[in-house]
Amino acid sequence: GAVVSQHPSWVICKSGTSVKIECRSLDFQATTMFWYRQFPKQSLMLMATSNEGSKATYEQGVEKDKFLINHASLTLSTLTVTSAHPEDSSFYICSASWVSSGLTDTQYFGPGTRLTVL
Amino acid sequence: AQTVTQSQPEMSVQEAETVTLSCTYDTSESDYYLFWYKQPPSRQMILVIRQEAYKQQNATENRFSVNFQKAAKSFSLKISDSQLGDAAMYFCAYRRLKKKLVFGKGTKLTVNP
Protein backbone atom coordinates (compact mmCIF):
# COMPACT_ATOMS: atom_id res chain seq x y z
CA GLY A 1 0.00 0.00 0.00
CA ALA A 2 0.80 3.74 0.00
CA VAL A 3 2.12 3.92 -3.55
CA VAL A 4 2.83 7.24 -5.22
CA SER A 5 3.60 7.53 -8.92
CA GLN A 6 5.14 10.34 -10.94
CA HIS A 7 5.05 10.99 -14.64
CA PRO A 8 7.22 11.45 -16.55
CA SER A 9 10.26 9.88 -14.93
CA TRP A 10 12.50 12.07 -17.03
CA VAL A 11 11.99 14.92 -19.47
CA ILE A 12 14.21 17.03 -21.67
CA CYS A 13 12.90 20.35 -22.93
CA LYS A 14 14.10 23.48 -24.64
CA SER A 15 14.65 26.69 -22.76
CA GLY A 16 11.50 28.81 -22.65
CA THR A 17 9.03 25.96 -22.82
CA SER A 18 6.77 24.70 -20.02
CA VAL A 19 6.84 21.25 -18.51
CA LYS A 20 4.13 19.53 -16.47
CA ILE A 21 4.88 16.79 -13.94
CA GLU A 22 2.10 14.63 -12.51
CA CYS A 23 1.99 13.06 -9.07
CA ARG A 24 -0.64 10.46 -8.23
CA SER A 25 -1.46 8.54 -5.08
CA LEU A 26 -2.50 5.14 -6.39
CA ASP A 27 -4.06 3.39 -3.43
CA PHE A 28 -5.03 6.11 -0.99
CA GLN A 29 -6.56 9.55 -0.90
CA ALA A 30 -3.90 12.13 -0.20
CA THR A 31 -5.08 15.03 1.91
CA THR A 32 -1.79 16.76 1.36
CA MET A 33 0.83 16.61 -1.35
CA PHE A 34 4.33 18.03 -1.29
CA TRP A 35 6.80 18.98 -4.00
CA TYR A 36 10.53 18.79 -3.42
CA ARG A 37 13.60 19.59 -5.41
CA GLN A 38 16.85 17.71 -4.96
CA PHE A 39 20.26 18.77 -6.21
CA PRO A 40 23.00 16.17 -6.69
CA LYS A 41 24.35 14.76 -3.45
CA GLN A 42 22.09 16.99 -1.38
CA SER A 43 19.02 16.56 0.75
CA LEU A 44 15.49 17.32 -0.35
CA MET A 45 14.35 20.92 -0.46
CA LEU A 46 10.65 21.52 0.06
CA MET A 47 9.18 23.75 -2.62
CA ALA A 48 5.49 23.80 -1.73
CA THR A 49 2.68 22.08 0.10
CA SER A 50 -0.75 21.65 -1.39
CA ASN A 51 -4.08 20.53 -0.04
CA GLU A 52 -6.82 19.30 -2.30
CA GLY A 53 -8.99 22.10 -3.61
CA SER A 54 -6.94 24.94 -2.18
CA LYS A 55 -3.98 27.03 -3.24
CA ALA A 56 -0.51 25.72 -2.61
CA THR A 57 1.68 27.16 0.11
CA TYR A 58 5.12 27.95 -1.25
CA GLU A 59 8.34 27.99 0.73
CA GLN A 60 10.30 31.18 0.97
CA GLY A 61 12.33 31.85 -2.13
CA VAL A 62 10.25 29.64 -4.43
CA GLU A 63 8.69 31.55 -7.31
CA LYS A 64 5.00 30.68 -7.35
CA ASP A 65 4.55 32.07 -10.86
CA LYS A 66 7.29 29.85 -12.16
CA PHE A 67 6.36 26.66 -10.35
CA LEU A 68 2.60 26.29 -10.71
CA ILE A 69 1.01 23.67 -8.50
CA ASN A 70 -2.48 22.31 -8.91
CA HIS A 71 -4.09 19.80 -6.56
CA ALA A 72 -7.40 19.18 -8.25
CA SER A 73 -8.30 15.92 -6.60
CA LEU A 74 -7.36 13.72 -3.66
CA THR A 75 -5.21 11.56 -5.91
CA LEU A 76 -3.57 14.01 -8.31
CA SER A 77 -1.27 16.98 -8.04
CA THR A 78 0.64 18.62 -10.87
CA LEU A 79 3.74 20.79 -10.95
CA THR A 80 4.21 22.96 -14.02
CA VAL A 81 7.59 24.57 -14.57
CA THR A 82 6.82 27.59 -16.73
CA SER A 83 9.32 29.15 -19.13
CA ALA A 84 11.95 26.68 -18.05
CA HIS A 85 15.61 27.66 -18.05
CA PRO A 86 18.76 25.55 -17.64
CA GLU A 87 18.98 26.49 -13.95
CA ASP A 88 15.63 24.74 -13.43
CA SER A 89 17.25 21.44 -14.35
CA SER A 90 16.96 19.24 -11.31
CA PHE A 91 15.35 16.18 -9.77
CA TYR A 92 11.78 16.88 -8.65
CA ILE A 93 10.09 14.59 -6.15
CA CYS A 94 6.53 14.60 -4.91
CA SER A 95 5.15 13.03 -1.78
CA ALA A 96 1.69 12.46 -0.43
CA SER A 97 0.23 11.92 3.00
CA TRP A 98 -3.04 11.52 4.82
CA VAL A 99 -4.14 11.89 8.39
CA SER A 100 -5.61 8.77 9.90
CA SER A 101 -7.17 8.76 13.35
CA GLY A 102 -4.75 11.37 14.57
CA LEU A 103 -1.80 9.11 13.98
CA THR A 104 1.36 10.13 12.30
CA ASP A 105 0.76 11.42 8.80
CA THR A 106 3.64 9.72 7.11
CA GLN A 107 4.78 10.99 3.76
CA TYR A 108 5.16 8.52 0.90
CA PHE A 109 7.31 9.56 -1.99
CA GLY A 110 7.06 9.24 -5.73
CA PRO A 111 10.01 7.96 -7.78
CA GLY A 112 10.97 11.44 -8.92
CA THR A 113 11.28 13.23 -12.25
CA ARG A 114 14.57 14.29 -13.75
CA LEU A 115 14.18 17.54 -15.67
CA THR A 116 16.85 18.69 -18.09
CA VAL A 117 16.43 22.07 -19.75
CA LEU A 118 18.62 22.66 -22.79
CA ALA B 1 13.33 26.33 14.04
CA GLN B 2 13.68 22.60 14.12
CA THR B 3 16.92 21.15 12.80
CA VAL B 4 18.09 17.64 12.10
CA THR B 5 21.77 16.76 12.18
CA GLN B 6 23.41 13.70 10.70
CA SER B 7 27.04 13.91 11.71
CA GLN B 8 28.28 11.05 9.51
CA PRO B 9 28.39 12.01 5.81
CA GLU B 10 29.56 8.51 4.92
CA MET B 11 29.62 5.12 6.60
CA SER B 12 30.66 1.67 5.47
CA VAL B 13 29.88 -1.82 6.74
CA GLN B 14 30.78 -5.36 5.82
CA GLU B 15 28.01 -7.54 4.53
CA ALA B 16 26.24 -9.40 7.37
CA GLU B 17 27.63 -6.98 9.98
CA THR B 18 25.76 -4.35 11.98
CA VAL B 19 25.98 -0.60 11.50
CA THR B 20 24.49 2.33 13.37
CA LEU B 21 23.68 5.68 11.76
CA SER B 22 23.44 8.71 14.01
CA CYS B 23 20.85 11.46 14.06
CA THR B 24 20.18 14.28 16.49
CA TYR B 25 17.51 16.91 16.31
CA ASP B 26 16.59 20.12 17.97
CA THR B 27 13.03 20.94 19.01
CA SER B 28 11.12 22.48 21.86
CA GLU B 29 8.02 20.43 21.10
CA SER B 30 6.96 17.31 22.99
CA ASP B 31 4.76 15.73 20.32
CA TYR B 32 6.44 14.92 17.03
CA TYR B 33 7.44 12.12 14.72
CA LEU B 34 10.78 10.87 13.54
CA PHE B 35 11.57 8.96 10.39
CA TRP B 36 14.39 7.27 8.57
CA TYR B 37 14.16 7.26 4.79
CA LYS B 38 16.40 5.37 2.41
CA GLN B 39 17.30 6.67 -1.03
CA PRO B 40 19.07 4.04 -3.19
CA PRO B 41 20.73 4.89 -6.51
CA SER B 42 17.30 4.78 -8.17
CA ARG B 43 16.57 7.92 -6.06
CA GLN B 44 13.21 6.55 -4.89
CA MET B 45 12.69 7.64 -1.29
CA ILE B 46 11.65 4.65 0.78
CA LEU B 47 10.33 4.81 4.33
CA VAL B 48 12.48 2.58 6.53
CA ILE B 49 11.07 3.18 9.98
CA ARG B 50 9.12 5.76 11.98
CA GLN B 51 8.82 6.61 15.65
CA GLU B 52 6.19 8.57 17.52
CA ALA B 53 7.77 10.69 20.23
CA TYR B 54 5.14 9.77 22.80
CA LYS B 55 6.06 6.11 22.54
CA GLN B 56 8.89 5.01 24.80
CA GLN B 57 9.36 1.71 23.01
CA ASN B 58 11.87 1.80 20.19
CA ALA B 59 10.45 1.01 16.76
CA THR B 60 11.68 -2.04 14.87
CA GLU B 61 11.12 -3.24 11.31
CA ASN B 62 12.79 -6.56 10.61
CA ARG B 63 16.55 -5.86 10.45
CA PHE B 64 16.07 -2.16 11.16
CA SER B 65 15.67 -0.75 14.64
CA VAL B 66 16.06 2.63 16.28
CA ASN B 67 17.48 3.87 19.54
CA PHE B 68 15.23 6.78 20.46
CA GLN B 69 16.51 8.91 23.33
CA LYS B 70 13.97 11.70 23.75
CA ALA B 71 15.77 13.62 26.46
CA ALA B 72 18.99 13.56 24.48
CA LYS B 73 17.09 14.28 21.23
CA SER B 74 18.82 11.39 19.56
CA PHE B 75 17.38 8.97 17.01
CA SER B 76 19.91 6.47 15.68
CA LEU B 77 19.22 3.72 13.16
CA LYS B 78 20.70 0.25 13.55
CA ILE B 79 20.88 -2.04 10.57
CA SER B 80 21.56 -5.66 11.46
CA ASP B 81 22.83 -8.36 9.11
CA SER B 82 23.63 -5.73 6.47
CA GLN B 83 22.88 -6.67 2.89
CA LEU B 84 24.21 -5.29 -0.39
CA GLY B 85 20.77 -3.87 -1.08
CA ASP B 86 21.04 -1.69 2.00
CA ALA B 87 23.57 0.51 0.24
CA ALA B 88 21.94 3.92 -0.12
CA MET B 89 21.66 7.43 1.24
CA TYR B 90 19.84 7.45 4.54
CA PHE B 91 17.96 10.53 5.63
CA CYS B 92 16.74 11.19 9.14
CA ALA B 93 13.65 13.40 9.31
CA TYR B 94 11.51 15.15 11.90
CA ARG B 95 7.93 16.28 11.65
CA ARG B 96 5.24 17.75 13.84
CA LEU B 97 1.72 16.70 12.94
CA LYS B 98 0.60 18.47 9.77
CA LYS B 99 3.86 20.43 9.60
CA LYS B 100 6.57 20.05 7.02
CA LEU B 101 9.14 17.31 7.12
CA VAL B 102 12.60 18.49 8.13
CA PHE B 103 15.43 16.39 6.70
CA GLY B 104 19.00 15.92 7.75
CA LYS B 105 21.73 16.12 5.13
CA GLY B 106 21.97 12.38 4.82
CA THR B 107 24.49 9.59 5.39
CA LYS B 108 25.81 7.58 2.48
CA LEU B 109 26.05 3.92 3.46
CA THR B 110 28.33 1.58 1.55
CA VAL B 111 28.03 -2.18 2.06
CA ASN B 112 31.19 -4.12 1.27
CA PRO B 113 30.89 -7.75 0.13
PDB file of C-alpha atoms in Angstrom:
ATOM      1  CA  GLY A   1       0.000   0.000   0.000  1.00  0.00           C
ATOM      2  CA  ALA A   2       0.798   3.743  -0.001  1.00  0.00           C
ATOM      3  CA  VAL A   3       2.124   3.924  -3.553  1.00  0.00           C
ATOM      4  CA  VAL A   4       2.830   7.242  -5.224  1.00  0.00           C
ATOM      5  CA  SER A   5       3.599   7.531  -8.922  1.00  0.00           C
ATOM      6  CA  GLN A   6       5.139  10.336 -10.935  1.00  0.00           C
ATOM      7  CA  HIS A   7       5.055  10.989 -14.637  1.00  0.00           C
ATOM      8  CA  PRO A   8       7.216  11.451 -16.546  1.00  0.00           C
ATOM      9  CA  SER A   9      10.261   9.878 -14.932  1.00  0.00           C
ATOM     10  CA  TRP A  10      12.503  12.067 -17.028  1.00  0.00           C
ATOM     11  CA  VAL A  11      11.994  14.917 -19.465  1.00  0.00           C
ATOM     12  CA  ILE A  12      14.210  17.032 -21.673  1.00  0.00           C
ATOM     13  CA  CYS A  13      12.904  20.348 -22.928  1.00  0.00           C
ATOM     14  CA  LYS A  14      14.098  23.483 -24.644  1.00  0.00           C
ATOM     15  CA  SER A  15      14.653  26.694 -22.760  1.00  0.00           C
ATOM     16  CA  GLY A  16      11.502  28.810 -22.651  1.00  0.00           C
ATOM     17  CA  THR A  17       9.034  25.959 -22.816  1.00  0.00           C
ATOM     18  CA  SER A  18       6.774  24.704 -20.017  1.00  0.00           C
ATOM     19  CA  VAL A  19       6.836  21.252 -18.507  1.00  0.00           C
ATOM     20  CA  LYS A  20       4.134  19.530 -16.468  1.00  0.00           C
ATOM     21  CA  ILE A  21       4.876  16.789 -13.938  1.00  0.00           C
ATOM     22  CA  GLU A  22       2.100  14.635 -12.510  1.00  0.00           C
ATOM     23  CA  CYS A  23       1.994  13.062  -9.069  1.00  0.00           C
ATOM     24  CA  ARG A  24      -0.640  10.465  -8.227  1.00  0.00           C
ATOM     25  CA  SER A  25      -1.462   8.541  -5.077  1.00  0.00           C
ATOM     26  CA  LEU A  26      -2.499   5.136  -6.387  1.00  0.00           C
ATOM     27  CA  ASP A  27      -4.060   3.391  -3.431  1.00  0.00           C
ATOM     28  CA  PHE A  28      -5.028   6.112  -0.992  1.00  0.00           C
ATOM     29  CA  GLN A  29      -6.560   9.552  -0.903  1.00  0.00           C
ATOM     30  CA  ALA A  30      -3.900  12.133  -0.197  1.00  0.00           C
ATOM     31  CA  THR A  31      -5.076  15.028   1.914  1.00  0.00           C
ATOM     32  CA  THR A  32      -1.785  16.762   1.363  1.00  0.00           C
ATOM     33  CA  MET A  33       0.833  16.607  -1.352  1.00  0.00           C
ATOM     34  CA  PHE A  34       4.325  18.031  -1.292  1.00  0.00           C
ATOM     35  CA  TRP A  35       6.800  18.981  -3.999  1.00  0.00           C
ATOM     36  CA  TYR A  36      10.531  18.793  -3.419  1.00  0.00           C
ATOM     37  CA  ARG A  37      13.601  19.589  -5.409  1.00  0.00           C
ATOM     38  CA  GLN A  38      16.846  17.705  -4.960  1.00  0.00           C
ATOM     39  CA  PHE A  39      20.256  18.773  -6.208  1.00  0.00           C
ATOM     40  CA  PRO A  40      22.996  16.167  -6.685  1.00  0.00           C
ATOM     41  CA  LYS A  41      24.351  14.756  -3.447  1.00  0.00           C
ATOM     42  CA  GLN A  42      22.092  16.992  -1.379  1.00  0.00           C
ATOM     43  CA  SER A  43      19.023  16.564   0.752  1.00  0.00           C
ATOM     44  CA  LEU A  44      15.488  17.321  -0.349  1.00  0.00           C
ATOM     45  CA  MET A  45      14.354  20.919  -0.462  1.00  0.00           C
ATOM     46  CA  LEU A  46      10.646  21.515   0.057  1.00  0.00           C
ATOM     47  CA  MET A  47       9.182  23.753  -2.616  1.00  0.00           C
ATOM     48  CA  ALA A  48       5.495  23.803  -1.735  1.00  0.00           C
ATOM     49  CA  THR A  49       2.684  22.082   0.101  1.00  0.00           C
ATOM     50  CA  SER A  50      -0.748  21.645  -1.395  1.00  0.00           C
ATOM     51  CA  ASN A  51      -4.076  20.534  -0.040  1.00  0.00           C
ATOM     52  CA  GLU A  52      -6.820  19.298  -2.301  1.00  0.00           C
ATOM     53  CA  GLY A  53      -8.991  22.103  -3.608  1.00  0.00           C
ATOM     54  CA  SER A  54      -6.942  24.944  -2.176  1.00  0.00           C
ATOM     55  CA  LYS A  55      -3.982  27.034  -3.239  1.00  0.00           C
ATOM     56  CA  ALA A  56      -0.509  25.719  -2.613  1.00  0.00           C
ATOM     57  CA  THR A  57       1.676  27.159   0.110  1.00  0.00           C
ATOM     58  CA  TYR A  58       5.116  27.954  -1.246  1.00  0.00           C
ATOM     59  CA  GLU A  59       8.341  27.987   0.728  1.00  0.00           C
ATOM     60  CA  GLN A  60      10.298  31.183   0.974  1.00  0.00           C
ATOM     61  CA  GLY A  61      12.331  31.845  -2.126  1.00  0.00           C
ATOM     62  CA  VAL A  62      10.253  29.639  -4.432  1.00  0.00           C
ATOM     63  CA  GLU A  63       8.686  31.549  -7.314  1.00  0.00           C
ATOM     64  CA  LYS A  64       5.005  30.684  -7.354  1.00  0.00           C
ATOM     65  CA  ASP A  65       4.546  32.075 -10.862  1.00  0.00           C
ATOM     66  CA  LYS A  66       7.292  29.849 -12.160  1.00  0.00           C
ATOM     67  CA  PHE A  67       6.359  26.663 -10.350  1.00  0.00           C
ATOM     68  CA  LEU A  68       2.597  26.292 -10.707  1.00  0.00           C
ATOM     69  CA  ILE A  69       1.015  23.667  -8.498  1.00  0.00           C
ATOM     70  CA  ASN A  70      -2.482  22.307  -8.911  1.00  0.00           C
ATOM     71  CA  HIS A  71      -4.088  19.805  -6.562  1.00  0.00           C
ATOM     72  CA  ALA A  72      -7.401  19.183  -8.253  1.00  0.00           C
ATOM     73  CA  SER A  73      -8.301  15.916  -6.596  1.00  0.00           C
ATOM     74  CA  LEU A  74      -7.357  13.719  -3.661  1.00  0.00           C
ATOM     75  CA  THR A  75      -5.211  11.564  -5.910  1.00  0.00           C
ATOM     76  CA  LEU A  76      -3.567  14.006  -8.308  1.00  0.00           C
ATOM     77  CA  SER A  77      -1.265  16.977  -8.042  1.00  0.00           C
ATOM     78  CA  THR A  78       0.643  18.623 -10.868  1.00  0.00           C
ATOM     79  CA  LEU A  79       3.741  20.791 -10.951  1.00  0.00           C
ATOM     80  CA  THR A  80       4.213  22.963 -14.024  1.00  0.00           C
ATOM     81  CA  VAL A  81       7.587  24.568 -14.575  1.00  0.00           C
ATOM     82  CA  THR A  82       6.819  27.591 -16.730  1.00  0.00           C
ATOM     83  CA  SER A  83       9.319  29.153 -19.130  1.00  0.00           C
ATOM     84  CA  ALA A  84      11.945  26.681 -18.047  1.00  0.00           C
ATOM     85  CA  HIS A  85      15.613  27.658 -18.054  1.00  0.00           C
ATOM     86  CA  PRO A  86      18.757  25.549 -17.639  1.00  0.00           C
ATOM     87  CA  GLU A  87      18.979  26.485 -13.952  1.00  0.00           C
ATOM     88  CA  ASP A  88      15.629  24.740 -13.432  1.00  0.00           C
ATOM     89  CA  SER A  89      17.254  21.442 -14.354  1.00  0.00           C
ATOM     90  CA  SER A  90      16.962  19.241 -11.307  1.00  0.00           C
ATOM     91  CA  PHE A  91      15.351  16.182  -9.769  1.00  0.00           C
ATOM     92  CA  TYR A  92      11.781  16.877  -8.648  1.00  0.00           C
ATOM     93  CA  ILE A  93      10.090  14.587  -6.146  1.00  0.00           C
ATOM     94  CA  CYS A  94       6.528  14.601  -4.910  1.00  0.00           C
ATOM     95  CA  SER A  95       5.149  13.028  -1.781  1.00  0.00           C
ATOM     96  CA  ALA A  96       1.692  12.456  -0.426  1.00  0.00           C
ATOM     97  CA  SER A  97       0.226  11.918   2.996  1.00  0.00           C
ATOM     98  CA  TRP A  98      -3.040  11.516   4.818  1.00  0.00           C
ATOM     99  CA  VAL A  99      -4.139  11.889   8.394  1.00  0.00           C
ATOM    100  CA  SER A 100      -5.608   8.766   9.901  1.00  0.00           C
ATOM    101  CA  SER A 101      -7.172   8.758  13.346  1.00  0.00           C
ATOM    102  CA  GLY A 102      -4.753  11.369  14.569  1.00  0.00           C
ATOM    103  CA  LEU A 103      -1.800   9.108  13.979  1.00  0.00           C
ATOM    104  CA  THR A 104       1.364  10.126  12.297  1.00  0.00           C
ATOM    105  CA  ASP A 105       0.757  11.415   8.804  1.00  0.00           C
ATOM    106  CA  THR A 106       3.639   9.720   7.113  1.00  0.00           C
ATOM    107  CA  GLN A 107       4.781  10.990   3.759  1.00  0.00           C
ATOM    108  CA  TYR A 108       5.161   8.522   0.904  1.00  0.00           C
ATOM    109  CA  PHE A 109       7.309   9.558  -1.989  1.00  0.00           C
ATOM    110  CA  GLY A 110       7.060   9.237  -5.728  1.00  0.00           C
ATOM    111  CA  PRO A 111      10.007   7.958  -7.783  1.00  0.00           C
ATOM    112  CA  GLY A 112      10.973  11.442  -8.922  1.00  0.00           C
ATOM    113  CA  THR A 113      11.279  13.234 -12.247  1.00  0.00           C
ATOM    114  CA  ARG A 114      14.574  14.295 -13.747  1.00  0.00           C
ATOM    115  CA  LEU A 115      14.179  17.543 -15.673  1.00  0.00           C
ATOM    116  CA  THR A 116      16.853  18.690 -18.092  1.00  0.00           C
ATOM    117  CA  VAL A 117      16.431  22.073 -19.750  1.00  0.00           C
ATOM    118  CA  LEU A 118      18.620  22.662 -22.787  1.00  0.00           C
TER     119      LEU A 118
ATOM    120  CA  ALA B   1      13.330  26.329  14.041  1.00  0.00           C
ATOM    121  CA  GLN B   2      13.681  22.602  14.123  1.00  0.00           C
ATOM    122  CA  THR B   3      16.916  21.154  12.799  1.00  0.00           C
ATOM    123  CA  VAL B   4      18.089  17.635  12.097  1.00  0.00           C
ATOM    124  CA  THR B   5      21.775  16.760  12.177  1.00  0.00           C
ATOM    125  CA  GLN B   6      23.409  13.697  10.703  1.00  0.00           C
ATOM    126  CA  SER B   7      27.044  13.908  11.710  1.00  0.00           C
ATOM    127  CA  GLN B   8      28.279  11.050   9.511  1.00  0.00           C
ATOM    128  CA  PRO B   9      28.392  12.015   5.812  1.00  0.00           C
ATOM    129  CA  GLU B  10      29.564   8.508   4.920  1.00  0.00           C
ATOM    130  CA  MET B  11      29.622   5.119   6.600  1.00  0.00           C
ATOM    131  CA  SER B  12      30.655   1.669   5.467  1.00  0.00           C
ATOM    132  CA  VAL B  13      29.884  -1.815   6.741  1.00  0.00           C
ATOM    133  CA  GLN B  14      30.777  -5.356   5.816  1.00  0.00           C
ATOM    134  CA  GLU B  15      28.010  -7.542   4.528  1.00  0.00           C
ATOM    135  CA  ALA B  16      26.238  -9.398   7.372  1.00  0.00           C
ATOM    136  CA  GLU B  17      27.628  -6.984   9.985  1.00  0.00           C
ATOM    137  CA  THR B  18      25.764  -4.348  11.982  1.00  0.00           C
ATOM    138  CA  VAL B  19      25.984  -0.602  11.495  1.00  0.00           C
ATOM    139  CA  THR B  20      24.492   2.333  13.367  1.00  0.00           C
ATOM    140  CA  LEU B  21      23.683   5.677  11.763  1.00  0.00           C
ATOM    141  CA  SER B  22      23.444   8.712  14.013  1.00  0.00           C
ATOM    142  CA  CYS B  23      20.854  11.458  14.057  1.00  0.00           C
ATOM    143  CA  THR B  24      20.181  14.276  16.490  1.00  0.00           C
ATOM    144  CA  TYR B  25      17.507  16.910  16.314  1.00  0.00           C
ATOM    145  CA  ASP B  26      16.586  20.121  17.969  1.00  0.00           C
ATOM    146  CA  THR B  27      13.033  20.942  19.013  1.00  0.00           C
ATOM    147  CA  SER B  28      11.116  22.482  21.857  1.00  0.00           C
ATOM    148  CA  GLU B  29       8.025  20.427  21.100  1.00  0.00           C
ATOM    149  CA  SER B  30       6.960  17.307  22.993  1.00  0.00           C
ATOM    150  CA  ASP B  31       4.762  15.727  20.315  1.00  0.00           C
ATOM    151  CA  TYR B  32       6.444  14.920  17.032  1.00  0.00           C
ATOM    152  CA  TYR B  33       7.437  12.116  14.723  1.00  0.00           C
ATOM    153  CA  LEU B  34      10.776  10.870  13.544  1.00  0.00           C
ATOM    154  CA  PHE B  35      11.573   8.960  10.390  1.00  0.00           C
ATOM    155  CA  TRP B  36      14.395   7.275   8.575  1.00  0.00           C
ATOM    156  CA  TYR B  37      14.157   7.261   4.793  1.00  0.00           C
ATOM    157  CA  LYS B  38      16.399   5.370   2.411  1.00  0.00           C
ATOM    158  CA  GLN B  39      17.298   6.666  -1.033  1.00  0.00           C
ATOM    159  CA  PRO B  40      19.068   4.035  -3.190  1.00  0.00           C
ATOM    160  CA  PRO B  41      20.725   4.895  -6.509  1.00  0.00           C
ATOM    161  CA  SER B  42      17.299   4.785  -8.172  1.00  0.00           C
ATOM    162  CA  ARG B  43      16.567   7.917  -6.060  1.00  0.00           C
ATOM    163  CA  GLN B  44      13.206   6.545  -4.893  1.00  0.00           C
ATOM    164  CA  MET B  45      12.687   7.644  -1.295  1.00  0.00           C
ATOM    165  CA  ILE B  46      11.649   4.649   0.781  1.00  0.00           C
ATOM    166  CA  LEU B  47      10.331   4.815   4.331  1.00  0.00           C
ATOM    167  CA  VAL B  48      12.479   2.585   6.529  1.00  0.00           C
ATOM    168  CA  ILE B  49      11.071   3.182   9.975  1.00  0.00           C
ATOM    169  CA  ARG B  50       9.123   5.757  11.976  1.00  0.00           C
ATOM    170  CA  GLN B  51       8.816   6.614  15.646  1.00  0.00           C
ATOM    171  CA  GLU B  52       6.191   8.570  17.517  1.00  0.00           C
ATOM    172  CA  ALA B  53       7.770  10.694  20.234  1.00  0.00           C
ATOM    173  CA  TYR B  54       5.139   9.774  22.802  1.00  0.00           C
ATOM    174  CA  LYS B  55       6.057   6.114  22.544  1.00  0.00           C
ATOM    175  CA  GLN B  56       8.891   5.005  24.804  1.00  0.00           C
ATOM    176  CA  GLN B  57       9.363   1.709  23.007  1.00  0.00           C
ATOM    177  CA  ASN B  58      11.868   1.800  20.191  1.00  0.00           C
ATOM    178  CA  ALA B  59      10.452   1.010  16.762  1.00  0.00           C
ATOM    179  CA  THR B  60      11.681  -2.040  14.866  1.00  0.00           C
ATOM    180  CA  GLU B  61      11.125  -3.239  11.305  1.00  0.00           C
ATOM    181  CA  ASN B  62      12.793  -6.557  10.607  1.00  0.00           C
ATOM    182  CA  ARG B  63      16.546  -5.859  10.455  1.00  0.00           C
ATOM    183  CA  PHE B  64      16.069  -2.160  11.162  1.00  0.00           C
ATOM    184  CA  SER B  65      15.672  -0.745  14.644  1.00  0.00           C
ATOM    185  CA  VAL B  66      16.057   2.631  16.282  1.00  0.00           C
ATOM    186  CA  ASN B  67      17.475   3.869  19.544  1.00  0.00           C
ATOM    187  CA  PHE B  68      15.228   6.778  20.465  1.00  0.00           C
ATOM    188  CA  GLN B  69      16.509   8.909  23.325  1.00  0.00           C
ATOM    189  CA  LYS B  70      13.968  11.695  23.754  1.00  0.00           C
ATOM    190  CA  ALA B  71      15.772  13.615  26.459  1.00  0.00           C
ATOM    191  CA  ALA B  72      18.991  13.558  24.476  1.00  0.00           C
ATOM    192  CA  LYS B  73      17.092  14.283  21.229  1.00  0.00           C
ATOM    193  CA  SER B  74      18.823  11.394  19.555  1.00  0.00           C
ATOM    194  CA  PHE B  75      17.376   8.968  17.008  1.00  0.00           C
ATOM    195  CA  SER B  76      19.909   6.469  15.679  1.00  0.00           C
ATOM    196  CA  LEU B  77      19.219   3.721  13.158  1.00  0.00           C
ATOM    197  CA  LYS B  78      20.704   0.249  13.552  1.00  0.00           C
ATOM    198  CA  ILE B  79      20.880  -2.043  10.566  1.00  0.00           C
ATOM    199  CA  SER B  80      21.561  -5.658  11.459  1.00  0.00           C
ATOM    200  CA  ASP B  81      22.831  -8.356   9.108  1.00  0.00           C
ATOM    201  CA  SER B  82      23.625  -5.732   6.467  1.00  0.00           C
ATOM    202  CA  GLN B  83      22.879  -6.669   2.888  1.00  0.00           C
ATOM    203  CA  LEU B  84      24.215  -5.295  -0.386  1.00  0.00           C
ATOM    204  CA  GLY B  85      20.768  -3.868  -1.077  1.00  0.00           C
ATOM    205  CA  ASP B  86      21.035  -1.686   2.005  1.00  0.00           C
ATOM    206  CA  ALA B  87      23.572   0.511   0.245  1.00  0.00           C
ATOM    207  CA  ALA B  88      21.939   3.923  -0.123  1.00  0.00           C
ATOM    208  CA  MET B  89      21.665   7.431   1.236  1.00  0.00           C
ATOM    209  CA  TYR B  90      19.843   7.445   4.537  1.00  0.00           C
ATOM    210  CA  PHE B  91      17.960  10.529   5.629  1.00  0.00           C
ATOM    211  CA  CYS B  92      16.740  11.186   9.141  1.00  0.00           C
ATOM    212  CA  ALA B  93      13.646  13.395   9.308  1.00  0.00           C
ATOM    213  CA  TYR B  94      11.510  15.146  11.900  1.00  0.00           C
ATOM    214  CA  ARG B  95       7.930  16.277  11.655  1.00  0.00           C
ATOM    215  CA  ARG B  96       5.245  17.749  13.841  1.00  0.00           C
ATOM    216  CA  LEU B  97       1.715  16.698  12.941  1.00  0.00           C
ATOM    217  CA  LYS B  98       0.597  18.474   9.773  1.00  0.00           C
ATOM    218  CA  LYS B  99       3.861  20.425   9.600  1.00  0.00           C
ATOM    219  CA  LYS B 100       6.565  20.052   7.021  1.00  0.00           C
ATOM    220  CA  LEU B 101       9.137  17.314   7.117  1.00  0.00           C
ATOM    221  CA  VAL B 102      12.605  18.486   8.131  1.00  0.00           C
ATOM    222  CA  PHE B 103      15.433  16.393   6.705  1.00  0.00           C
ATOM    223  CA  GLY B 104      19.005  15.919   7.754  1.00  0.00           C
ATOM    224  CA  LYS B 105      21.733  16.120   5.127  1.00  0.00           C
ATOM    225  CA  GLY B 106      21.972  12.381   4.818  1.00  0.00           C
ATOM    226  CA  THR B 107      24.486   9.590   5.394  1.00  0.00           C
ATOM    227  CA  LYS B 108      25.815   7.585   2.482  1.00  0.00           C
ATOM    228  CA  LEU B 109      26.045   3.916   3.455  1.00  0.00           C
ATOM    229  CA  THR B 110      28.329   1.582   1.551  1.00  0.00           C
ATOM    230  CA  VAL B 111      28.034  -2.178   2.059  1.00  0.00           C
ATOM    231  CA  ASN B 112      31.188  -4.123   1.270  1.00  0.00           C
ATOM    232  CA  PRO B 113      30.892  -7.751   0.130  1.00  0.00           C
TER     233      PRO B 113
END
